[in-house]
mmCIF file of C-alpha atoms in Angstrom:
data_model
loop_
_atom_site.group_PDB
_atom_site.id
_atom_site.type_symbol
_atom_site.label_atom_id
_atom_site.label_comp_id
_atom_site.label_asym_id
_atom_site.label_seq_id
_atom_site.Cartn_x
_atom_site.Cartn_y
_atom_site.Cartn_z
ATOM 1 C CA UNK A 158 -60.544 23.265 2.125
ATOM 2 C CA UNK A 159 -63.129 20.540 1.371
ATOM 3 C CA UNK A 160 -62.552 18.421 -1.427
ATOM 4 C CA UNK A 161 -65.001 19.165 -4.416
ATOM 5 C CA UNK A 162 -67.206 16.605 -5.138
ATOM 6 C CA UNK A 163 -66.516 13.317 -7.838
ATOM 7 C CA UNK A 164 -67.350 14.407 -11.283
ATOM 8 C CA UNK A 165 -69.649 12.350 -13.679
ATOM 9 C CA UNK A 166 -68.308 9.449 -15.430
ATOM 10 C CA UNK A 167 -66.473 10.399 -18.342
ATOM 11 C CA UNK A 168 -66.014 13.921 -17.267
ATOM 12 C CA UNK A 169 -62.383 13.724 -17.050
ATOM 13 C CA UNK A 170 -61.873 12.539 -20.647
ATOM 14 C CA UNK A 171 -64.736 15.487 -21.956
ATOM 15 C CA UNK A 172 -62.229 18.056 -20.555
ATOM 16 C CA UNK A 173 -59.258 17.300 -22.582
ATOM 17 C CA UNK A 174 -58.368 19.169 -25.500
ATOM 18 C CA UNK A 175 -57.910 16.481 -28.351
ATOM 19 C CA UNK A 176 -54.406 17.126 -30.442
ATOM 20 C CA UNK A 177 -55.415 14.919 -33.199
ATOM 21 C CA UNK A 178 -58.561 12.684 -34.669
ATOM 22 C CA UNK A 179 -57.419 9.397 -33.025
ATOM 23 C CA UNK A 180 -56.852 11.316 -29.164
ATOM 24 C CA UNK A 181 -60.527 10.452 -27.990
ATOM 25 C CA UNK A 182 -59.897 6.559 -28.782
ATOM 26 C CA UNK A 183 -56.353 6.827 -27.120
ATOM 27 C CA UNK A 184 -58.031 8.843 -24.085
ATOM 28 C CA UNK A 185 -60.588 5.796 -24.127
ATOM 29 C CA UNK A 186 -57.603 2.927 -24.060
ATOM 30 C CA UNK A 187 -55.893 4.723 -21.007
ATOM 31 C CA UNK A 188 -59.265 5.447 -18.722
ATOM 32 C CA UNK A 189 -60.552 2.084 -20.221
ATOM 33 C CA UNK A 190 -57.352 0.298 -19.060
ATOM 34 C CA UNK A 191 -57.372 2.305 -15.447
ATOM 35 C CA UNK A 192 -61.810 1.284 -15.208
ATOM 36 C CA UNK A 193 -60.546 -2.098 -15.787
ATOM 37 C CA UNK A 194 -58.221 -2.094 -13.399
ATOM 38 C CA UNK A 195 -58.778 -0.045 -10.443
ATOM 39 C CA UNK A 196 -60.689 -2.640 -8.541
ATOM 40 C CA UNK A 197 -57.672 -5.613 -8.661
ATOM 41 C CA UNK A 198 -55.166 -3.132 -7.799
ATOM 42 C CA UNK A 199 -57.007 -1.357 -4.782
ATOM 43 C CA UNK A 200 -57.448 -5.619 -3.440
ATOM 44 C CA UNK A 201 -53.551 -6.263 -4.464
ATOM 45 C CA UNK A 202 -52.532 -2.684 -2.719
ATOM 46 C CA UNK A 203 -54.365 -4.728 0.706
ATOM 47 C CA UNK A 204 -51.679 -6.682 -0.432
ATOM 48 C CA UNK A 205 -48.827 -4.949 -0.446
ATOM 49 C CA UNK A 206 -48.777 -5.725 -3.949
ATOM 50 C CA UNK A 207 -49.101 -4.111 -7.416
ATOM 51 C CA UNK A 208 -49.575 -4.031 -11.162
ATOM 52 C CA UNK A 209 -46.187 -5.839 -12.282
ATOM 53 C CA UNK A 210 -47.026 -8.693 -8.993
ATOM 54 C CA UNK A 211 -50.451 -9.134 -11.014
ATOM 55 C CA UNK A 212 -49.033 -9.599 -14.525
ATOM 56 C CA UNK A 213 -46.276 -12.128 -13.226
ATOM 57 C CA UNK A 214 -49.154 -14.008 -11.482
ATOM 58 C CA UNK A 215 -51.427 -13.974 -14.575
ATOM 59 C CA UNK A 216 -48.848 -15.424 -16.712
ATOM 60 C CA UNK A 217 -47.627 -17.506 -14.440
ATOM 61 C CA UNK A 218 -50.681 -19.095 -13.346
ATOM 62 C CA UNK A 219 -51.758 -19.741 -16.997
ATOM 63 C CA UNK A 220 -47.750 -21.182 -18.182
ATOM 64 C CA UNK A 221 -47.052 -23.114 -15.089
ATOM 65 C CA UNK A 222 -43.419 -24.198 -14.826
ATOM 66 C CA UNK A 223 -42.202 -21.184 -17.212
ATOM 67 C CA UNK A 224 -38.708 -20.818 -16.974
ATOM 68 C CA UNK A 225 -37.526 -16.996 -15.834
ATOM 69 C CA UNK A 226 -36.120 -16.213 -19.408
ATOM 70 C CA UNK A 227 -39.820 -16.786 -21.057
ATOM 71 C CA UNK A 228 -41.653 -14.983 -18.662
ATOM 72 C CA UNK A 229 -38.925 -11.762 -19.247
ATOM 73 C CA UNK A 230 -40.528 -12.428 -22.672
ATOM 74 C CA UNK A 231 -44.104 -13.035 -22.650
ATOM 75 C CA UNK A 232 -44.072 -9.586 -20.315
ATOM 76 C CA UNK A 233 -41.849 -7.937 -22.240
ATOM 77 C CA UNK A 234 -39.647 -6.056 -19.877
ATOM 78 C CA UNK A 235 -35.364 -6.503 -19.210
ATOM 79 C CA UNK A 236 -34.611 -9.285 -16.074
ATOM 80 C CA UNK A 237 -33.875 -5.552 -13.867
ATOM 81 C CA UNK A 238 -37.257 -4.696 -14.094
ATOM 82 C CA UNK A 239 -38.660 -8.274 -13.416
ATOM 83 C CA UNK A 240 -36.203 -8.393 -10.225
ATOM 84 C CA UNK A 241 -38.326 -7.020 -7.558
ATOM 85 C CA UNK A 242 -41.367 -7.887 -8.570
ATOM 86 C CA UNK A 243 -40.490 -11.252 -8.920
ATOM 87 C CA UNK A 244 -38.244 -11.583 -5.491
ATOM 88 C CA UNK A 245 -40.926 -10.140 -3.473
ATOM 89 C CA UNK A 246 -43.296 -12.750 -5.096
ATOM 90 C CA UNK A 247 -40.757 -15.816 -4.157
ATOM 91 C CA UNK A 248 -39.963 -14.341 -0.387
ATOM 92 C CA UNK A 249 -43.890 -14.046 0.595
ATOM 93 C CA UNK A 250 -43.913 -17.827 -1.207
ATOM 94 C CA UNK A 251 -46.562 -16.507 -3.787
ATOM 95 C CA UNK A 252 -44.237 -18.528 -6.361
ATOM 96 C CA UNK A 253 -42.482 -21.377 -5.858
ATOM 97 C CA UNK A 254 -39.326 -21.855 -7.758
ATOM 98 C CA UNK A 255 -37.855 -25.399 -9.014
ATOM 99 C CA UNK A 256 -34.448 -25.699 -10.745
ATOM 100 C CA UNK A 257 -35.152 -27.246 -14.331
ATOM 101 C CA UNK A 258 -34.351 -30.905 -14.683
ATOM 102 C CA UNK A 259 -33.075 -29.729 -18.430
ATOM 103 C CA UNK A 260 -31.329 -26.698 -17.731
ATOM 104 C CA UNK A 261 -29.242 -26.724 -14.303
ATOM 105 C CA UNK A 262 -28.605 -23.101 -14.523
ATOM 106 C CA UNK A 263 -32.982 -22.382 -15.122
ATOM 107 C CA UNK A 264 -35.579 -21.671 -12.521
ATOM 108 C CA UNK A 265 -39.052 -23.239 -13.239
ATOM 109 C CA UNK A 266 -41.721 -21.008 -11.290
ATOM 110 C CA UNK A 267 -45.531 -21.801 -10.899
ATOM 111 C CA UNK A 268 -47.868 -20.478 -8.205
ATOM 112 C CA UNK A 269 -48.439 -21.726 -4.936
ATOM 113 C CA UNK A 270 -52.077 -21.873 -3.518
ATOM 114 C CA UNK A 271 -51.934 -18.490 -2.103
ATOM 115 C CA UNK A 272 -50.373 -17.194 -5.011
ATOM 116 C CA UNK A 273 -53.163 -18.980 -7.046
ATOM 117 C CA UNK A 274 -55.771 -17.410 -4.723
ATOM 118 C CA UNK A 275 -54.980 -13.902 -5.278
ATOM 119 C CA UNK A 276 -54.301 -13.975 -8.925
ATOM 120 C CA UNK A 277 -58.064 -15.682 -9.244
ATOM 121 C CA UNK A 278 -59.439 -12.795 -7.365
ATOM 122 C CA UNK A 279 -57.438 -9.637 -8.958
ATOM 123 C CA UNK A 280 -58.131 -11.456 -12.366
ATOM 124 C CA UNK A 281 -61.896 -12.034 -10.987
ATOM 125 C CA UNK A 282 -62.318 -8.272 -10.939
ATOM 126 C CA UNK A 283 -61.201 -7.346 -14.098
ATOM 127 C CA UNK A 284 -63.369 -9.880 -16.079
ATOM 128 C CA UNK A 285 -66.060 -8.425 -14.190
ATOM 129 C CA UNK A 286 -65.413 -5.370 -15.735
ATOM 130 C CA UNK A 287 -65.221 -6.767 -18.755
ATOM 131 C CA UNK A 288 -67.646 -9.382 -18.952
ATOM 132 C CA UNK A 289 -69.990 -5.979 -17.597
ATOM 133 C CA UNK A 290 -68.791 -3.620 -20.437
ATOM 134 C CA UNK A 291 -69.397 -6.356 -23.004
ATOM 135 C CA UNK A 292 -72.832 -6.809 -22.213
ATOM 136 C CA UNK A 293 -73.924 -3.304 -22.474
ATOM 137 C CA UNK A 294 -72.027 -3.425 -26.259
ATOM 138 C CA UNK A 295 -73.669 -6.419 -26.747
ATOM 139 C CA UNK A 296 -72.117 -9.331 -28.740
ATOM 140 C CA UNK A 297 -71.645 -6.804 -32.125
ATOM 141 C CA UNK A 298 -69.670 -4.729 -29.846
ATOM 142 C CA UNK A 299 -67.364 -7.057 -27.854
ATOM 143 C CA UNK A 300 -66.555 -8.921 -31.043
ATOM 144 C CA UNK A 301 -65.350 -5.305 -32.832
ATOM 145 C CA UNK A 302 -63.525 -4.584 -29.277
ATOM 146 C CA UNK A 303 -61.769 -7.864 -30.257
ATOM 147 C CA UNK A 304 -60.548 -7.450 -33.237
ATOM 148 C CA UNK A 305 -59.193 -4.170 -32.551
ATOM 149 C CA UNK A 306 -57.381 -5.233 -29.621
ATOM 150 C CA UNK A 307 -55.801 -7.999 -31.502
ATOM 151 C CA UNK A 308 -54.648 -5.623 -34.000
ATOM 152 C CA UNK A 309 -53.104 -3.494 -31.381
ATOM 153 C CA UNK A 310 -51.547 -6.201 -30.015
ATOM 154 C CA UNK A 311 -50.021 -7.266 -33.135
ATOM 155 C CA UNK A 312 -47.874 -4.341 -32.539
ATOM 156 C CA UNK A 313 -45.832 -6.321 -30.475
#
């Protein structure tokens, strides 16, 4: 059976029934989120990596020599679900990992170049995306999405 054709943009949100008066702004942070993303993780997927490789990259490239401990807490996820991520990043030397000179029993990690290149490109496409959505808002608009989002993230 052929596959029906791609509906229009924003079609997909239209056709849910909304629960409650805040559902079409949380409808707009998960689509928003998945429009922001989709091109990084289709390149990282080339990869043979994913969303969790990307964050550890992000933060890693922009704390170099964070200890294992404070990137568990930046991310905000246990040391089990940093594991694999994290291992597979080390094993395709993505990150390189130091002991610290303070702390015997710490691991220092920063990226390597190759690590460096691919979190510059996933990152790349995303602030496409953005930098694209805030100039059809205009400056108004990206300010407002600003504030918002640092509310939200005050949550954590």
């Amino acid at each position: 059976m052929p596959k029906a054709a791609s509906q229009a943009p924003g079609l997909h949100r239209a056709s849910l029934k909304k629960l409650h008066d805040l559902d079409a702004a949380l409808e707009l942070m998960y689509y928003g989120w998945r429009g922001m993303t989709l091109e990084a993780d289709r390149y990282l997927a080339t990869l043979g990596l994913s969303r969790p490789h990307h964050r550890i990259l992000y933060v890693v490239a922009r704390r170099p020599d964070i200890s294992i401990g404070a990137l568990i807490e930046v991310l905000g996820i246990s040391k089990q679900a940093l594991n694999r991520p994290l291992g597979l990043l080390l094993e395709r030397k993505l990150l390189a990992s130091k002991r610290s000179p303070e702390q015997h029993r710490s691991k220092l990690l920063r990226l390597t170049e190759a690590g460096q290149r691919i979190e510059q490109r996933a990152s790349g496409y995303e602030r496409k995306v953005l930098r694209e959505a805030f100039d059809r808002a205009g400056a108004p608009g990206a300010a407002a999405w600003m504030k918002v989002m640092e509310a939200i993230a005050d949550n954590n």
